[in-house]
Amino acid sequence: MSLSTESVPIRVLLVDPERPSRQSLSTRLATDPEVEVVGECDSGPVAVRMLRQHSVDVVFLGVELPGMDGFQVLREAGSAHTGATIFVNTDDTHALKAFEAHALDYLLKPYDDERFTRVLSRAKEHVRGGRIQALARQLMGLLSTSQSAANLAPPPPAPRYLERLVLKEVGRVAFLSVSEVDWLEAEDYYVQAHAGGQTHLLRQPLRELEAQLDPRHFVRIHRSTIVNARRVREMRPLFHGEYQVILGDGTCLKLSRGYRERLDALLGVA
């Protein structure tokens, strides 16, 4: 068993119905010594077959494909075969659906070199991180074997939490890093995300969004409010066990007493 990830190329599959688009991607990737293009295809069924046949780290996947669309390709191939998915399309119509399918990124055609370089760098970082985790699991397995602990159940995989918010605005799709969010507020069936003095509207309920956030950083302090605990500057008592939460930018939020215990634990309050 090899425990090294050095010199192992990042294996990429290109799936796009347009030959010029595939050639453009292939040309850009050919200049990168860390990347190996393992195949190209122009239809959904062929993409499924190639994903099952090849060990793929990253797939550049067109949305609209002959035979089946990109989302059907992911479902048919299965998460064990698809690797990190970067959807490629001419417009942002399917961007929200793509990130709901846990896509790593969404590349709009035509794209410039700077945008492509950022996307590829993020994909490399994602693959390397996964390989490091796999290596750590191998080392733990070897250690367990040497200690005659083969009957112990392996630790469950770490949960994947939302890293970016998809902001659908007029004429464009923007992205906001979750770490930049100060606090979130329910607005009927929508959520207002407050970050750096700006407010962004998200088209999903607060409860649904809460389940996707890392509970080590985000905590509900009111039935309609979730706060980034890293932004909390101080807490001030009010009445009947309620508190006022003050953020670093001076924003004052109400903390209901039913949610105080969770916030205290996150902030390390005795």
Short mmCIF file of C-alpha atoms in Angstrom, two decimals:
data_model
loop_
_atom_site.label_atom_id
_atom_site.label_comp_id
_atom_site.label_asym_id
_atom_site.label_seq_id
_atom_site.Cartn_x
_atom_site.Cartn_y
_atom_site.Cartn_z
CA MET A 1 0.00 0.00 0.00
CA SER A 2 1.48 3.37 -1.03
CA LEU A 3 1.04 6.19 1.44
CA SER A 4 2.48 8.94 -0.77
CA THR A 5 0.49 11.54 -2.69
CA GLU A 6 3.60 13.11 -4.26
CA SER A 7 3.78 13.28 -8.07
CA VAL A 8 0.28 11.83 -8.47
CA PRO A 9 -1.42 13.84 -11.24
CA ILE A 10 -4.88 15.29 -10.78
CA ARG A 11 -7.05 13.28 -13.20
CA VAL A 12 -9.56 15.35 -15.17
CA LEU A 13 -12.48 14.37 -17.40
CA LEU A 14 -13.96 16.87 -19.89
CA VAL A 15 -17.65 16.54 -20.72
CA ASP A 16 -19.10 19.16 -23.07
CA PRO A 17 -21.27 18.88 -26.20
CA GLU A 18 -19.26 21.65 -27.92
CA ARG A 19 -15.92 20.54 -29.36
CA PRO A 20 -14.37 24.08 -29.27
CA SER A 21 -15.21 24.30 -25.57
CA ARG A 22 -13.52 20.96 -24.87
CA GLN A 23 -10.49 22.02 -26.91
CA SER A 24 -10.26 25.28 -24.98
CA LEU A 25 -10.30 23.43 -21.66
CA SER A 26 -7.85 20.80 -22.91
CA THR A 27 -5.41 23.44 -24.17
CA ARG A 28 -5.42 25.28 -20.86
CA LEU A 29 -4.99 22.08 -18.85
CA ALA A 30 -2.19 20.78 -21.10
CA THR A 31 0.13 23.52 -19.80
CA ASP A 32 -0.29 22.38 -16.20
CA PRO A 33 2.17 19.61 -15.18
CA GLU A 34 -0.01 18.67 -12.19
CA VAL A 35 -3.00 17.76 -14.35
CA GLU A 36 -3.73 14.77 -16.57
CA VAL A 37 -6.76 14.77 -18.88
CA VAL A 38 -7.95 11.15 -18.83
CA GLY A 39 -10.71 11.59 -21.39
CA GLU A 40 -13.21 13.74 -23.27
CA CYS A 41 -16.78 13.14 -24.39
CA ASP A 42 -19.80 15.05 -25.66
CA SER A 43 -22.85 13.17 -24.28
CA GLY A 44 -24.39 12.16 -20.97
CA PRO A 45 -24.44 8.34 -21.39
CA VAL A 46 -20.80 8.27 -22.53
CA ALA A 47 -19.85 10.49 -19.58
CA VAL A 48 -21.44 8.02 -17.14
CA ARG A 49 -19.54 5.13 -18.70
CA MET A 50 -16.22 6.99 -18.62
CA LEU A 51 -16.70 8.09 -15.01
CA ARG A 52 -17.27 4.48 -14.02
CA GLN A 53 -14.26 3.27 -16.02
CA HIS A 54 -11.71 5.89 -15.03
CA SER A 55 -10.49 7.11 -11.67
CA VAL A 56 -11.40 10.81 -11.89
CA ASP A 57 -10.50 13.61 -9.47
CA VAL A 58 -12.18 16.51 -11.29
CA VAL A 59 -14.86 16.62 -13.98
CA PHE A 60 -15.67 19.70 -16.07
CA LEU A 61 -19.31 18.90 -16.80
CA GLY A 62 -21.62 20.58 -19.27
CA VAL A 63 -25.19 21.11 -18.09
CA GLU A 64 -27.04 20.51 -21.35
CA LEU A 65 -25.84 17.24 -22.89
CA PRO A 66 -27.29 14.81 -25.45
CA GLY A 67 -28.92 11.78 -23.85
CA MET A 68 -29.10 13.17 -20.32
CA ASP A 69 -28.19 16.44 -18.64
CA GLY A 70 -25.25 16.98 -16.30
CA PHE A 71 -27.34 16.47 -13.16
CA GLN A 72 -28.56 13.10 -14.42
CA VAL A 73 -24.94 12.16 -15.16
CA LEU A 74 -24.02 12.79 -11.51
CA ARG A 75 -26.95 10.71 -10.27
CA GLU A 76 -26.25 7.82 -12.64
CA ALA A 77 -22.49 7.70 -12.07
CA GLY A 78 -22.75 8.04 -8.28
CA SER A 79 -20.73 10.21 -5.93
CA ALA A 80 -18.00 7.55 -5.60
CA HIS A 81 -17.04 8.09 -9.28
CA THR A 82 -17.59 11.78 -9.99
CA GLY A 83 -14.90 13.52 -7.93
CA ALA A 84 -15.04 17.32 -7.73
CA THR A 85 -17.60 18.67 -10.22
CA ILE A 86 -17.24 21.98 -12.06
CA PHE A 87 -20.30 22.71 -14.16
CA VAL A 88 -19.73 24.57 -17.45
CA ASN A 89 -22.54 26.47 -19.16
CA THR A 90 -23.28 29.54 -21.27
CA ASP A 91 -25.62 31.13 -18.71
CA ASP A 92 -26.36 31.04 -14.98
CA THR A 93 -29.82 29.43 -15.26
CA HIS A 94 -28.74 26.25 -13.48
CA ALA A 95 -26.23 27.75 -11.03
CA LEU A 96 -28.37 27.36 -7.93
CA LYS A 97 -29.26 23.76 -8.81
CA ALA A 98 -25.57 23.05 -9.42
CA PHE A 99 -24.54 24.13 -5.94
CA GLU A 100 -27.46 22.24 -4.42
CA ALA A 101 -25.87 19.22 -6.11
CA HIS A 102 -22.63 20.08 -4.21
CA ALA A 103 -20.76 21.29 -7.30
CA LEU A 104 -17.35 22.75 -6.53
CA ASP A 105 -17.86 25.63 -8.97
CA TYR A 106 -19.90 26.91 -11.93
CA LEU A 107 -17.94 28.20 -14.92
CA LEU A 108 -19.69 30.53 -17.34
CA LYS A 109 -18.68 30.49 -21.00
CA PRO A 110 -16.83 32.36 -22.35
CA TYR A 111 -14.40 32.51 -19.42
CA ASP A 112 -11.10 34.35 -19.21
CA ASP A 113 -7.74 33.00 -18.07
CA GLU A 114 -7.98 34.61 -14.64
CA ARG A 115 -11.37 33.05 -13.86
CA PHE A 116 -10.25 29.64 -15.14
CA THR A 117 -7.05 29.77 -13.08
CA ARG A 118 -9.04 30.51 -9.91
CA VAL A 119 -11.42 27.63 -10.57
CA LEU A 120 -8.61 25.17 -11.32
CA SER A 121 -6.63 26.26 -8.23
CA ARG A 122 -9.68 25.67 -6.05
CA ALA A 123 -10.18 22.23 -7.62
CA LYS A 124 -6.54 21.31 -6.96
CA GLU A 125 -6.83 22.42 -3.34
CA HIS A 126 -9.99 20.33 -2.94
CA VAL A 127 -8.35 17.22 -4.42
CA ARG A 128 -5.18 17.61 -2.34
CA GLY A 129 -7.26 18.01 0.81
CA GLY A 130 -9.15 14.83 0.03
CA ARG A 131 -5.94 12.94 -0.61
CA ILE A 132 -4.45 14.12 2.68
CA GLN A 133 -7.56 12.91 4.51
CA ALA A 134 -7.33 9.56 2.71
CA LEU A 135 -3.66 9.28 3.64
CA ALA A 136 -4.48 10.03 7.26
CA ARG A 137 -7.13 7.30 7.22
CA GLN A 138 -4.57 4.84 5.78
CA LEU A 139 -2.09 5.72 8.50
CA MET A 140 -4.76 5.29 11.16
CA GLY A 141 -5.64 1.93 9.62
CA LEU A 142 -2.02 0.79 9.78
CA LEU A 143 -1.73 1.99 13.37
CA SER A 144 -4.93 0.20 14.32
CA THR A 145 -3.67 -3.01 12.72
CA SER A 146 -0.35 -2.82 14.55
CA GLN A 147 -2.25 -2.37 17.80
CA SER A 148 -4.58 -5.31 17.07
CA ALA A 149 -7.56 -2.98 16.88
CA ALA A 150 -8.96 -4.24 13.61
CA ASN A 151 -12.41 -4.77 15.12
CA LEU A 152 -12.86 -1.11 15.99
CA ALA A 153 -15.25 0.74 13.71
CA PRO A 154 -13.60 3.47 11.62
CA PRO A 155 -14.49 7.04 12.55
CA PRO A 156 -17.41 8.49 10.58
CA PRO A 157 -16.47 10.89 7.77
CA ALA A 158 -16.41 14.54 8.72
CA PRO A 159 -19.64 16.30 7.72
CA ARG A 160 -19.47 18.69 4.78
CA TYR A 161 -20.79 22.14 5.53
CA LEU A 162 -21.67 24.97 3.19
CA GLU A 163 -18.64 27.02 2.12
CA ARG A 164 -20.27 29.61 -0.14
CA LEU A 165 -23.66 31.20 -0.59
CA VAL A 166 -25.09 31.53 -4.11
CA LEU A 167 -26.54 35.01 -4.64
CA LYS A 168 -28.82 35.21 -7.67
CA GLU A 169 -29.03 38.84 -8.72
CA VAL A 170 -30.33 40.57 -11.82
CA GLY A 171 -28.09 39.62 -14.72
CA ARG A 172 -25.54 37.67 -12.71
CA VAL A 173 -24.80 35.02 -10.10
CA ALA A 174 -22.52 36.14 -7.25
CA PHE A 175 -20.89 34.08 -4.51
CA LEU A 176 -20.31 34.97 -0.87
CA SER A 177 -17.98 33.03 1.40
CA VAL A 178 -19.87 31.76 4.46
CA SER A 179 -16.98 32.92 6.66
CA GLU A 180 -17.76 36.54 5.63
CA VAL A 181 -21.36 36.35 6.90
CA ASP A 182 -22.03 38.34 10.10
CA TRP A 183 -25.59 37.21 10.76
CA LEU A 184 -28.67 35.78 9.07
CA GLU A 185 -32.28 36.87 9.44
CA ALA A 186 -35.47 35.08 8.39
CA GLU A 187 -37.71 37.04 6.03
CA ASP A 188 -40.87 34.99 5.33
CA TYR A 189 -39.62 32.09 3.16
CA TYR A 190 -36.35 33.87 2.43
CA VAL A 191 -33.18 34.71 4.35
CA GLN A 192 -31.36 38.01 4.56
CA ALA A 193 -27.60 37.46 4.84
CA HIS A 194 -25.76 40.40 6.40
CA ALA A 195 -22.06 40.67 5.59
CA GLY A 196 -19.73 43.65 5.81
CA GLY A 197 -22.55 46.17 5.98
CA GLN A 198 -24.37 44.73 2.96
CA THR A 199 -27.56 42.65 2.84
CA HIS A 200 -28.16 39.81 0.40
CA LEU A 201 -31.41 37.90 -0.19
CA LEU A 202 -31.33 34.10 -0.31
CA ARG A 203 -34.24 32.13 -1.70
CA GLN A 204 -34.52 29.42 0.97
CA PRO A 205 -35.96 29.09 4.50
CA LEU A 206 -33.74 29.81 7.50
CA ARG A 207 -34.19 26.31 8.94
CA GLU A 208 -32.99 24.72 5.70
CA LEU A 209 -29.95 26.98 5.57
CA GLU A 210 -29.14 26.37 9.24
CA ALA A 211 -28.76 22.64 8.60
CA GLN A 212 -26.03 23.38 6.04
CA LEU A 213 -23.94 25.66 8.27
CA ASP A 214 -21.06 24.58 10.50
CA PRO A 215 -22.47 24.50 14.07
CA ARG A 216 -18.99 25.29 15.41
CA HIS A 217 -19.35 28.81 14.05
CA PHE A 218 -23.04 29.53 13.44
CA VAL A 219 -25.67 29.42 16.15
CA ARG A 220 -29.33 30.40 16.37
CA ILE A 221 -29.97 33.09 18.98
CA HIS A 222 -33.63 33.76 18.13
CA ARG A 223 -36.30 31.94 16.14
CA SER A 224 -35.56 34.29 13.24
CA THR A 225 -31.83 34.96 13.75
CA ILE A 226 -28.58 33.01 13.30
CA VAL A 227 -25.28 34.64 14.19
CA ASN A 228 -21.66 33.97 13.26
CA ALA A 229 -20.18 33.44 16.73
CA ARG A 230 -16.84 34.79 15.54
CA ARG A 231 -18.48 38.20 15.10
CA VAL A 232 -19.85 38.44 18.67
CA ARG A 233 -18.09 41.20 20.64
CA GLU A 234 -20.14 41.25 23.85
CA MET A 235 -23.42 40.27 25.52
CA ARG A 236 -25.57 42.59 27.64
CA PRO A 237 -28.40 41.42 29.93
CA LEU A 238 -31.90 42.74 29.32
CA PHE A 239 -35.02 41.43 31.10
CA HIS A 240 -36.48 37.98 31.88
CA GLY A 241 -33.28 36.14 31.01
CA GLU A 242 -32.90 37.71 27.58
CA TYR A 243 -29.70 39.31 26.34
CA GLN A 244 -28.51 41.73 23.73
CA VAL A 245 -25.75 40.40 21.47
CA ILE A 246 -23.36 43.05 20.13
CA LEU A 247 -21.38 42.26 16.99
CA GLY A 248 -18.01 43.67 16.02
CA ASP A 249 -19.58 46.26 13.70
CA GLY A 250 -21.93 47.48 16.43
CA THR A 251 -25.02 45.57 15.28
CA CYS A 252 -27.33 44.77 18.23
CA LEU A 253 -29.29 41.51 18.12
CA LYS A 254 -31.74 39.96 20.58
CA LEU A 255 -30.79 36.68 22.27
CA SER A 256 -33.80 34.70 23.48
CA ARG A 257 -33.18 32.84 26.73
CA GLY A 258 -34.06 29.51 25.15
CA TYR A 259 -31.01 29.80 22.88
CA ARG A 260 -28.52 31.20 25.39
CA GLU A 261 -27.03 27.87 26.52
CA ARG A 262 -25.91 26.96 23.00
CA LEU A 263 -24.33 30.40 22.44
CA ASP A 264 -22.60 30.28 25.85
CA ALA A 265 -21.08 26.91 24.99
CA LEU A 266 -19.85 28.14 21.62
CA LEU A 267 -18.31 31.28 23.13
CA GLY A 268 -16.81 29.42 26.10
CA VAL A 269 -18.88 31.33 28.66
CA ALA A 270 -18.75 29.61 32.06
#
